[in-house]
PDB file of N, CA and C in Angstrom:
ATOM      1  N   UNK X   1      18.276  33.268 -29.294  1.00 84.00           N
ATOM      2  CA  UNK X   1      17.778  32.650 -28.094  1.00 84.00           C
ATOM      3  C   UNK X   1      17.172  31.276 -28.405  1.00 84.00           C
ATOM      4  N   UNK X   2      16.274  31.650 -29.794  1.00 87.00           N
ATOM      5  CA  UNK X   2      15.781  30.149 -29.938  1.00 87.00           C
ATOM      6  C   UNK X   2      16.843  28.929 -30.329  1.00 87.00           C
ATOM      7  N   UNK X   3      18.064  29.265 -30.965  1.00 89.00           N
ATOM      8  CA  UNK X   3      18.817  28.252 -30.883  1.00 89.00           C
ATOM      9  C   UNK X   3      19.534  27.921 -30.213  1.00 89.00           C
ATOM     10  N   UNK X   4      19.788  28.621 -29.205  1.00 88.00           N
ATOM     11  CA  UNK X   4      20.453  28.042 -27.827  1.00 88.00           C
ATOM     12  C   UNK X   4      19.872  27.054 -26.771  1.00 88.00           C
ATOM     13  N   UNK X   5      18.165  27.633 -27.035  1.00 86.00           N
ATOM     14  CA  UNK X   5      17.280  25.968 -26.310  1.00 86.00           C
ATOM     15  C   UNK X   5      17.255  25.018 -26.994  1.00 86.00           C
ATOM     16  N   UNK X   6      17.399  25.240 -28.255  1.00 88.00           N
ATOM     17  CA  UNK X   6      17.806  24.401 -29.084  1.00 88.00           C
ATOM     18  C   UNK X   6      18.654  22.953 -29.093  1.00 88.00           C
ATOM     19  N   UNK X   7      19.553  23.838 -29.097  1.00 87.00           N
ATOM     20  CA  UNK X   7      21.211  23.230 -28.786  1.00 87.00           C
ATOM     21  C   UNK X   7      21.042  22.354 -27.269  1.00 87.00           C
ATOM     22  N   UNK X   8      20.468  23.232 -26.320  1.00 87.00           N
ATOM     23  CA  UNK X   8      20.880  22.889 -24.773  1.00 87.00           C
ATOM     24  C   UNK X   8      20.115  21.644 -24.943  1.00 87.00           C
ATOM     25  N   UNK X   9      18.710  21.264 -25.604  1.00 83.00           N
ATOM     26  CA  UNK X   9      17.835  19.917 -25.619  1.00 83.00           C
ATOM     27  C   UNK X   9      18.514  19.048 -26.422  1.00 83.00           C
ATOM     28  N   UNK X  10      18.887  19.794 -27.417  1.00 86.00           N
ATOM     29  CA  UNK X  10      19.524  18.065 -28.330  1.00 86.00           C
ATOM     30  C   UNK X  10      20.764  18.052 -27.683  1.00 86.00           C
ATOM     31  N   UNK X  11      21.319  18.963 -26.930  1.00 84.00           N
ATOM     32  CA  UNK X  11      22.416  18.357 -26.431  1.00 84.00           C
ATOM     33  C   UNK X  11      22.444  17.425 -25.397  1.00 84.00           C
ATOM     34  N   UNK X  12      21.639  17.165 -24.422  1.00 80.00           N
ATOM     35  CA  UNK X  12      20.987  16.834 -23.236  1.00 80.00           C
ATOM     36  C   UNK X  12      20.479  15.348 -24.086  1.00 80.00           C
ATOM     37  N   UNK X  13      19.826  15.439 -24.984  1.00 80.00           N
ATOM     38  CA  UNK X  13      19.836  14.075 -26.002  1.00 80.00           C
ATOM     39  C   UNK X  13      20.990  13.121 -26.031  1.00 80.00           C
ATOM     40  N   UNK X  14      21.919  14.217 -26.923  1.00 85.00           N
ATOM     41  CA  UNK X  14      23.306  13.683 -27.129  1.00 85.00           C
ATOM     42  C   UNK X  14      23.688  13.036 -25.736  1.00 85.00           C
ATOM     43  N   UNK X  15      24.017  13.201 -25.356  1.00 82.00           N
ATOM     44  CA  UNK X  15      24.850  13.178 -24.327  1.00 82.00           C
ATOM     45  C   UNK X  15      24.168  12.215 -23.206  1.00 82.00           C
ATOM     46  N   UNK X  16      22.661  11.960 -23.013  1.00 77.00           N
ATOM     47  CA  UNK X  16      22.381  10.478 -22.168  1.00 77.00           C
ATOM     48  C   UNK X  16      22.531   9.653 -23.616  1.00 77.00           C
ATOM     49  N   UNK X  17      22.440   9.983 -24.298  1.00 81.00           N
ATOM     50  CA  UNK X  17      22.606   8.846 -26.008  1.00 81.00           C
ATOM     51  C   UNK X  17      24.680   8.231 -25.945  1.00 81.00           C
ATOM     52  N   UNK X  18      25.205   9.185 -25.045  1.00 84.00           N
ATOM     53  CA  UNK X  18      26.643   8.636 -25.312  1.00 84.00           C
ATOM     54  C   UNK X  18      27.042   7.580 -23.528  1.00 84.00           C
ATOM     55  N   UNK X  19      26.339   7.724 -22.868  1.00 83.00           N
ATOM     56  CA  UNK X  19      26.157   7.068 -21.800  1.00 83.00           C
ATOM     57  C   UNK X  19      25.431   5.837 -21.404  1.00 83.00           C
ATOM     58  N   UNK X  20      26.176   4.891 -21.256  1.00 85.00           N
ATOM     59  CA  UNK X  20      25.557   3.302 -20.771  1.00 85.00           C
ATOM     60  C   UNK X  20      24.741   3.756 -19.398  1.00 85.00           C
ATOM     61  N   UNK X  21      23.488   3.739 -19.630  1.00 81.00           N
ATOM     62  CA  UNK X  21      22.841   3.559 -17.887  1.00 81.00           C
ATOM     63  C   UNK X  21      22.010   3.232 -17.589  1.00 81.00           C
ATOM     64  N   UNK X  22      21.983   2.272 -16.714  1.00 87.00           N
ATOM     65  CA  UNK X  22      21.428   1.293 -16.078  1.00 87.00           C
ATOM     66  C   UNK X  22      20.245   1.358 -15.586  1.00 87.00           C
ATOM     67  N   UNK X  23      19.576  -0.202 -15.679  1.00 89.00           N
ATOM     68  CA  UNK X  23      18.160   0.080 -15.303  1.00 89.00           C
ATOM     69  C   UNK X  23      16.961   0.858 -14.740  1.00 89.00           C
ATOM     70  N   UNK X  24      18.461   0.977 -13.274  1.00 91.00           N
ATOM     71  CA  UNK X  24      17.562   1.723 -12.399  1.00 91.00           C
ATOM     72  C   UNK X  24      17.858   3.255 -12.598  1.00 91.00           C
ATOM     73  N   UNK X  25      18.663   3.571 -13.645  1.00 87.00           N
ATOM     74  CA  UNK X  25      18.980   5.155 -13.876  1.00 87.00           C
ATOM     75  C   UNK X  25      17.957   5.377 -14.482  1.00 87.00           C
ATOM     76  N   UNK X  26      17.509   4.348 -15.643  1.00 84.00           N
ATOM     77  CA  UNK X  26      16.572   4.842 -16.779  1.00 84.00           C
ATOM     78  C   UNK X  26      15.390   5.012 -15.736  1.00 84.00           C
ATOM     79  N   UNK X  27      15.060   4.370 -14.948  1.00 88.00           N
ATOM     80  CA  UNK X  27      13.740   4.049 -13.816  1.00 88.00           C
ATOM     81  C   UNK X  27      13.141   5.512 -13.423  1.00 88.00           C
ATOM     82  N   UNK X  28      14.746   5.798 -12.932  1.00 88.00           N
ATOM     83  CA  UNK X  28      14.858   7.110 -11.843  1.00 88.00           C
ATOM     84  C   UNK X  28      14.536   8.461 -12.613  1.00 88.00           C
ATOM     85  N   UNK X  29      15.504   8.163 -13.896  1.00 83.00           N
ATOM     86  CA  UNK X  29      15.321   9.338 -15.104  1.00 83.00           C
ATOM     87  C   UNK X  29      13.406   9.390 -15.406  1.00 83.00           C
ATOM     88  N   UNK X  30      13.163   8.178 -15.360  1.00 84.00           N
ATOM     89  CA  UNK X  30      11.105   8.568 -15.528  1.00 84.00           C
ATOM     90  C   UNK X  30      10.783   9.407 -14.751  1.00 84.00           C
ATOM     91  N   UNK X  31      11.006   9.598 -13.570  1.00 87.00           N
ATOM     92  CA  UNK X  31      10.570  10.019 -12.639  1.00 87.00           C
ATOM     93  C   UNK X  31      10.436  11.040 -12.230  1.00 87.00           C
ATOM     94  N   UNK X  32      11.650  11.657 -12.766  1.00 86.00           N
ATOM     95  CA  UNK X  32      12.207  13.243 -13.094  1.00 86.00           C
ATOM     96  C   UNK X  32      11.138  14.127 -13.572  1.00 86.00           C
ATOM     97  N   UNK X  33      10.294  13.935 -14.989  1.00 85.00           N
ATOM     98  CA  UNK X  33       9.032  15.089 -15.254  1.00 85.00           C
ATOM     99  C   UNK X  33       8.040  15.374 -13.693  1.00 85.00           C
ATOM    100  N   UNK X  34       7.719  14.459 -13.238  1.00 85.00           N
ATOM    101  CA  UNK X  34       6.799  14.207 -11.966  1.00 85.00           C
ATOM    102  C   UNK X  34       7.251  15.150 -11.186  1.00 85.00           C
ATOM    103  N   UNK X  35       8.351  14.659 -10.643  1.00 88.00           N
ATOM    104  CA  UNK X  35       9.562  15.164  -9.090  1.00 88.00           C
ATOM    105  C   UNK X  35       9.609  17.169  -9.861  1.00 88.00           C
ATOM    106  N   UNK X  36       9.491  17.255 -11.473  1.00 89.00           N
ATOM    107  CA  UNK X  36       9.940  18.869 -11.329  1.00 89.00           C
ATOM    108  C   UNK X  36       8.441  19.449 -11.416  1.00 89.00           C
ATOM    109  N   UNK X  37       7.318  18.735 -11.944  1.00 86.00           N
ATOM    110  CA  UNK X  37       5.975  19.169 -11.975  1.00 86.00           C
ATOM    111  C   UNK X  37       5.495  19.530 -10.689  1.00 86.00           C
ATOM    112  N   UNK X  38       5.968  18.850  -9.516  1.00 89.00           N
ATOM    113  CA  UNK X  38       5.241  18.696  -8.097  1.00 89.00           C
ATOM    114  C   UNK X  38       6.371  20.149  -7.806  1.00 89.00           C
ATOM    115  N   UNK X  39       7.502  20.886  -7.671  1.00 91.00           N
ATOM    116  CA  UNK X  39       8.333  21.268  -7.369  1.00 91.00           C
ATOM    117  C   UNK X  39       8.202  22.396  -8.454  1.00 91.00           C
ATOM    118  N   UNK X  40       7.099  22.702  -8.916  1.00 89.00           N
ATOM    119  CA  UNK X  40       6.724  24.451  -9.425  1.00 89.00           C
ATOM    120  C   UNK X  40       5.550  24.410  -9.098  1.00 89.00           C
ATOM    121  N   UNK X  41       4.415  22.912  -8.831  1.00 89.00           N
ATOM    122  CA  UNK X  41       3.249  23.520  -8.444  1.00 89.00           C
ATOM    123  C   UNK X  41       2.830  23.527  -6.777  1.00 89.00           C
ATOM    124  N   UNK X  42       3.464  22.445  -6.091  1.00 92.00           N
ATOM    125  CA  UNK X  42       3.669  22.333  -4.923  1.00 92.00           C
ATOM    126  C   UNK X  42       3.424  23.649  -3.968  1.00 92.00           C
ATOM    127  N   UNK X  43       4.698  24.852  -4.223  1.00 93.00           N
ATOM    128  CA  UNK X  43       4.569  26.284  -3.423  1.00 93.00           C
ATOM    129  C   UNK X  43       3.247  26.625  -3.867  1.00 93.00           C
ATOM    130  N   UNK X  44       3.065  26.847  -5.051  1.00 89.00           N
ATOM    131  CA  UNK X  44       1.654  27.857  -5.094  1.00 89.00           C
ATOM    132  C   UNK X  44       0.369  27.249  -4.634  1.00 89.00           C
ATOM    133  N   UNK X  45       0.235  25.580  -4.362  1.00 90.00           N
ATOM    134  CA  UNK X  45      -0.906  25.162  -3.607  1.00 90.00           C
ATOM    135  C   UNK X  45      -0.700  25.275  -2.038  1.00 90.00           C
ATOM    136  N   UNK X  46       0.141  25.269  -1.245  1.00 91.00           N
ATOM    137  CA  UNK X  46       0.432  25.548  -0.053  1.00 91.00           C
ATOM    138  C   UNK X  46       0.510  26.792   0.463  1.00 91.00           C
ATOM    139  N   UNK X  47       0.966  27.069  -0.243  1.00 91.00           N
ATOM    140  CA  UNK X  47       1.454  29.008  -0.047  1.00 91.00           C
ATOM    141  C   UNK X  47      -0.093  29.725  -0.178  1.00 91.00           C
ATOM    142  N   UNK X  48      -0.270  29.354  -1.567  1.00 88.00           N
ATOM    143  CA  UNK X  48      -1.765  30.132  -2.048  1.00 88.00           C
ATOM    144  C   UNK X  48      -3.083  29.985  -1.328  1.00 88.00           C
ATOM    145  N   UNK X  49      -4.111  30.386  -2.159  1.00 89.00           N
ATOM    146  CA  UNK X  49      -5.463  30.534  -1.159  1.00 89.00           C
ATOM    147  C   UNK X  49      -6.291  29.538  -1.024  1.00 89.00           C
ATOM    148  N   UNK X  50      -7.942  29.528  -0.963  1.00 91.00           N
ATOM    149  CA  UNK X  50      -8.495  29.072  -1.388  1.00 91.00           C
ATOM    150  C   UNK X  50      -8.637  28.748  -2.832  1.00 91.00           C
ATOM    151  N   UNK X  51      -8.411  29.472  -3.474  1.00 92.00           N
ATOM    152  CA  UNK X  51      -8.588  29.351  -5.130  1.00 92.00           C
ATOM    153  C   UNK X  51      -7.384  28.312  -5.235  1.00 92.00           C
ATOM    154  N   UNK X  52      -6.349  28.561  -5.535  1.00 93.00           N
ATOM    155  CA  UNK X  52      -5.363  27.435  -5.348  1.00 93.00           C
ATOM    156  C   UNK X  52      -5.653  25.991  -5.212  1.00 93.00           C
ATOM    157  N   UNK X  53      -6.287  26.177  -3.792  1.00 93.00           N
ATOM    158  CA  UNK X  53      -5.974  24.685  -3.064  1.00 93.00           C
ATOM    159  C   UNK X  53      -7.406  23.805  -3.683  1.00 93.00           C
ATOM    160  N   UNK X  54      -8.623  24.708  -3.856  1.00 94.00           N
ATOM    161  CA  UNK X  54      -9.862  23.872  -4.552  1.00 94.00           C
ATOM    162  C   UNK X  54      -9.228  23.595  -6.026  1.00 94.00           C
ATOM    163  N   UNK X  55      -8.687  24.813  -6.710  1.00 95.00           N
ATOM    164  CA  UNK X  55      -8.281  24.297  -8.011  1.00 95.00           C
ATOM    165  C   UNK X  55      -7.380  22.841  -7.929  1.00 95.00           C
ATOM    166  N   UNK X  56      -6.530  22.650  -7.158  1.00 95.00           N
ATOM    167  CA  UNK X  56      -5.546  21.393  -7.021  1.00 95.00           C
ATOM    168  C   UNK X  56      -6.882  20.402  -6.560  1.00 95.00           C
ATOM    169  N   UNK X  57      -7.817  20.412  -5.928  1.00 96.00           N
ATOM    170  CA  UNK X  57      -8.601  19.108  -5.566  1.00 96.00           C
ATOM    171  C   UNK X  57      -9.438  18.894  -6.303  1.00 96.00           C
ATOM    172  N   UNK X  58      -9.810  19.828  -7.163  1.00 96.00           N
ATOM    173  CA  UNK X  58     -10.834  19.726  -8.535  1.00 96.00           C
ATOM    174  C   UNK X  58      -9.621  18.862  -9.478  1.00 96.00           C
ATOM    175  N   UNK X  59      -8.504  19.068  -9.841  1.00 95.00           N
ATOM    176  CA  UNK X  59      -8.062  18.957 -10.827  1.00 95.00           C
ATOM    177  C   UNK X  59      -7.646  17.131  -9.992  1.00 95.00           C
ATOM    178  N   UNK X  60      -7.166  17.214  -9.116  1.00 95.00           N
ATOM    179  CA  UNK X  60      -6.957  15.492  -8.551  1.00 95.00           C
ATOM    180  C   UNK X  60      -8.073  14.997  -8.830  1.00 95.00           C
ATOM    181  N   UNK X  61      -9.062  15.511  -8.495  1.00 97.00           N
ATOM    182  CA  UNK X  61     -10.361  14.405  -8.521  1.00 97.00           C
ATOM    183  C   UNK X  61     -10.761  14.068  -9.855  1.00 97.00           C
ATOM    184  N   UNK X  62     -10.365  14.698 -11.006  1.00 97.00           N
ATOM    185  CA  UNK X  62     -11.148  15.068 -12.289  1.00 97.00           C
ATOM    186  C   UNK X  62      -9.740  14.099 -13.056  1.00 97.00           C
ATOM    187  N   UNK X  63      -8.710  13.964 -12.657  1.00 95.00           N
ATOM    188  CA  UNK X  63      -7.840  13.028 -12.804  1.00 95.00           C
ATOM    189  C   UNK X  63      -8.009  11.534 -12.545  1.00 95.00           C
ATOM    190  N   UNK X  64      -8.429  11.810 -11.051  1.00 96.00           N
ATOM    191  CA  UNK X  64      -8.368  10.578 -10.791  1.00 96.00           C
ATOM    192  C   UNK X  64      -9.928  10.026 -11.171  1.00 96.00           C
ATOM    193  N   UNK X  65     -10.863  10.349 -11.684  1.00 97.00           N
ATOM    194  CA  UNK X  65     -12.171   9.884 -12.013  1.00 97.00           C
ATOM    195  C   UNK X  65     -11.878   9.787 -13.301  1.00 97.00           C
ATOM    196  N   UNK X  66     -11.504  10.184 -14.177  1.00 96.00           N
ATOM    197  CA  UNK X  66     -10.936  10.474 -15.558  1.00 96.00           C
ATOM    198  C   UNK X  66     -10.112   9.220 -16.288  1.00 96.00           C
ATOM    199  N   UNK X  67      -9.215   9.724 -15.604  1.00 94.00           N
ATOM    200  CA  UNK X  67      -7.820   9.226 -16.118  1.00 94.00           C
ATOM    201  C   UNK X  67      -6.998  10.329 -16.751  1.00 94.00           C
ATOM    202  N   UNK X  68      -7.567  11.411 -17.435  1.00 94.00           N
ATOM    203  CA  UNK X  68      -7.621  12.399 -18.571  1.00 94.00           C
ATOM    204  C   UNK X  68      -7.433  13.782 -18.256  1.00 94.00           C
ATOM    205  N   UNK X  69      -5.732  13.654 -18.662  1.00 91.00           N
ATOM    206  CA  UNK X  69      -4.587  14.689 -18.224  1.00 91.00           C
ATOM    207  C   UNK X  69      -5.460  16.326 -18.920  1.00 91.00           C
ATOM    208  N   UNK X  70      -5.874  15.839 -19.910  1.00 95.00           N
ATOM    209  CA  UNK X  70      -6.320  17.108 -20.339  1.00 95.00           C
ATOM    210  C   UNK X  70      -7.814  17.738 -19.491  1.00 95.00           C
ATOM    211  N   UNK X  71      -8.901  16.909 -19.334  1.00 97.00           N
ATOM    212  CA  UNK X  71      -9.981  17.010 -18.523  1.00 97.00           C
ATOM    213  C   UNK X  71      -9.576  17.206 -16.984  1.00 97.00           C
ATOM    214  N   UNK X  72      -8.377  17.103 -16.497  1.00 95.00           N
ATOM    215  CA  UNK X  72      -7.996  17.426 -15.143  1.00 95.00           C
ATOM    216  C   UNK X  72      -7.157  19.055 -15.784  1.00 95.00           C
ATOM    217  N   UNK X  73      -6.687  19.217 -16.415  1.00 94.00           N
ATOM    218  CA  UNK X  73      -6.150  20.638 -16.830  1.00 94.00           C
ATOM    219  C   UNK X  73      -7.326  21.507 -16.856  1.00 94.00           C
ATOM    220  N   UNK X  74      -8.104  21.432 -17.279  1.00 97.00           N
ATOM    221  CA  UNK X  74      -9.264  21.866 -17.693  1.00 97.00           C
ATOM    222  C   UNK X  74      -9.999  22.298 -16.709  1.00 97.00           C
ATOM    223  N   UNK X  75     -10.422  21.030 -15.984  1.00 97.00           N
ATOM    224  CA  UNK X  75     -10.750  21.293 -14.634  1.00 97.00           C
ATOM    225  C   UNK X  75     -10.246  22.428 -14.030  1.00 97.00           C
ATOM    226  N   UNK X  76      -9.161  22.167 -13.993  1.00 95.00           N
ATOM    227  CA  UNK X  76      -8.080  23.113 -12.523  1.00 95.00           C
ATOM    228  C   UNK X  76      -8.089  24.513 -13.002  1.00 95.00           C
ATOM    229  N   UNK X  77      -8.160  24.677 -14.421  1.00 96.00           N
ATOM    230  CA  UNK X  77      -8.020  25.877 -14.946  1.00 96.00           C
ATOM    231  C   UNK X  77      -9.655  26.668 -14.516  1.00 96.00           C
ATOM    232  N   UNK X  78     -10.734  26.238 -15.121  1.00 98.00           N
ATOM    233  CA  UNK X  78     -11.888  26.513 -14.821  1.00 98.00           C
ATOM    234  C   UNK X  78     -12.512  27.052 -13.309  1.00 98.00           C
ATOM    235  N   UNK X  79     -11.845  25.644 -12.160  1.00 97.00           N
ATOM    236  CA  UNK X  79     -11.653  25.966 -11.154  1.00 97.00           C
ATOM    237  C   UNK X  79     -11.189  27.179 -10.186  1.00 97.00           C
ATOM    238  N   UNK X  80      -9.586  27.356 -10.417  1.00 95.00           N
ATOM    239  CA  UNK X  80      -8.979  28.322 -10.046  1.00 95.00           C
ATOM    240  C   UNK X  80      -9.739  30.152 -10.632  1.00 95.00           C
ATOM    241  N   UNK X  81     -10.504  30.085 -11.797  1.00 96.00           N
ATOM    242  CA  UNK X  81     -10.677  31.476 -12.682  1.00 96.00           C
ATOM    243  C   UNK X  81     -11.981  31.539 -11.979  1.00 96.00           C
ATOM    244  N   UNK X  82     -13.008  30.496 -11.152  1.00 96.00           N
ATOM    245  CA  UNK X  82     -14.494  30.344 -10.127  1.00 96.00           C
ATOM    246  C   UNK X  82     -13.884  30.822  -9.022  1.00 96.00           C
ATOM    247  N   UNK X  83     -13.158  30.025  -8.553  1.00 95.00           N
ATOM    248  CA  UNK X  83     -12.657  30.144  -7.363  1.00 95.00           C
ATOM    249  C   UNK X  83     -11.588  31.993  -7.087  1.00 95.00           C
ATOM    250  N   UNK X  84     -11.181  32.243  -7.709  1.00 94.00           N
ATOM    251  CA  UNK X  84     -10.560  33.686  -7.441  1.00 94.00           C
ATOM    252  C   UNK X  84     -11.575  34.462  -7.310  1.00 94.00           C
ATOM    253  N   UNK X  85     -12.651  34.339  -8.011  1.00 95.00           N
ATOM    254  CA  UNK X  85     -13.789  35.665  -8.362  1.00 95.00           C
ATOM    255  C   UNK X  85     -14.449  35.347  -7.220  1.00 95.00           C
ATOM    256  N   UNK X  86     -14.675  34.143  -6.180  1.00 91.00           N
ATOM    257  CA  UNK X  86     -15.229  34.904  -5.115  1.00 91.00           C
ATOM    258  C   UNK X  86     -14.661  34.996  -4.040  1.00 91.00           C
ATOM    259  N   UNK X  87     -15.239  35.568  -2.871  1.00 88.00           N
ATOM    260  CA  UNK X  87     -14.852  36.091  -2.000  1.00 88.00           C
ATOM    261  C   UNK X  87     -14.209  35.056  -0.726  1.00 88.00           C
ATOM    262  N   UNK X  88     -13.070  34.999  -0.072  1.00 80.00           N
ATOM    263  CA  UNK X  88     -12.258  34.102   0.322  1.00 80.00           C
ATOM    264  C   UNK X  88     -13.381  33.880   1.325  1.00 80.00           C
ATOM    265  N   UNK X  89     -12.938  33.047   1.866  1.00 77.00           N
ATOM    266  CA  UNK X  89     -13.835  32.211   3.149  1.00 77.00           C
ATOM    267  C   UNK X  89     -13.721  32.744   4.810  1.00 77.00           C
ATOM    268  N   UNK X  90     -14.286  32.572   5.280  1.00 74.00           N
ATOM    269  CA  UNK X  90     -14.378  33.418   6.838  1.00 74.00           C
ATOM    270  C   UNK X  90     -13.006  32.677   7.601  1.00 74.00           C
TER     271      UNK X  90
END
């Protein structure tokens, strides 16, 4: 199993490495970690509860006061494990 993720990443290497593409591909290709990060956490802040949705505004704010991907992880994590243990809101 482990060498088949293996294979599938350096192949995925290979293979934009054998392709000419253009500015705005490389642009668009940045953009891609973002567009799949928002698109696994997206449902569970909408869908989910209170715990959820404070954990996502703790972790924006602690970002955006920050800068500091890890101190906003941190945050959200801390957040969400406060926020489950009590009791949902009226």
């Amino acid at each position: 199993m482990a060498v088949v993720t293996y294979l599938t990443r350096v192949g995925g290497f290979w293979l934009v490495d054998q392709v000419d593409l253009s500015d705005a591909a490389r642009a668009w290709l940045g953009y891609v970690p973002g567009a799949v990060l928002m698109s696994l956490v997206a449902p569970h802040v909408v869908g989910g509860g209170h715990a959820e949705f404070g954990a996502a505004a703790a972790t924006l704010l602690v970002a955006w006061r920050t800068g500091s991907v890890l101190y906003a992880m941190v945050a959200g994590i801390l957040a969400v494990s406060v926020l489950r243990r009590l009791p949902p809101p009226l």
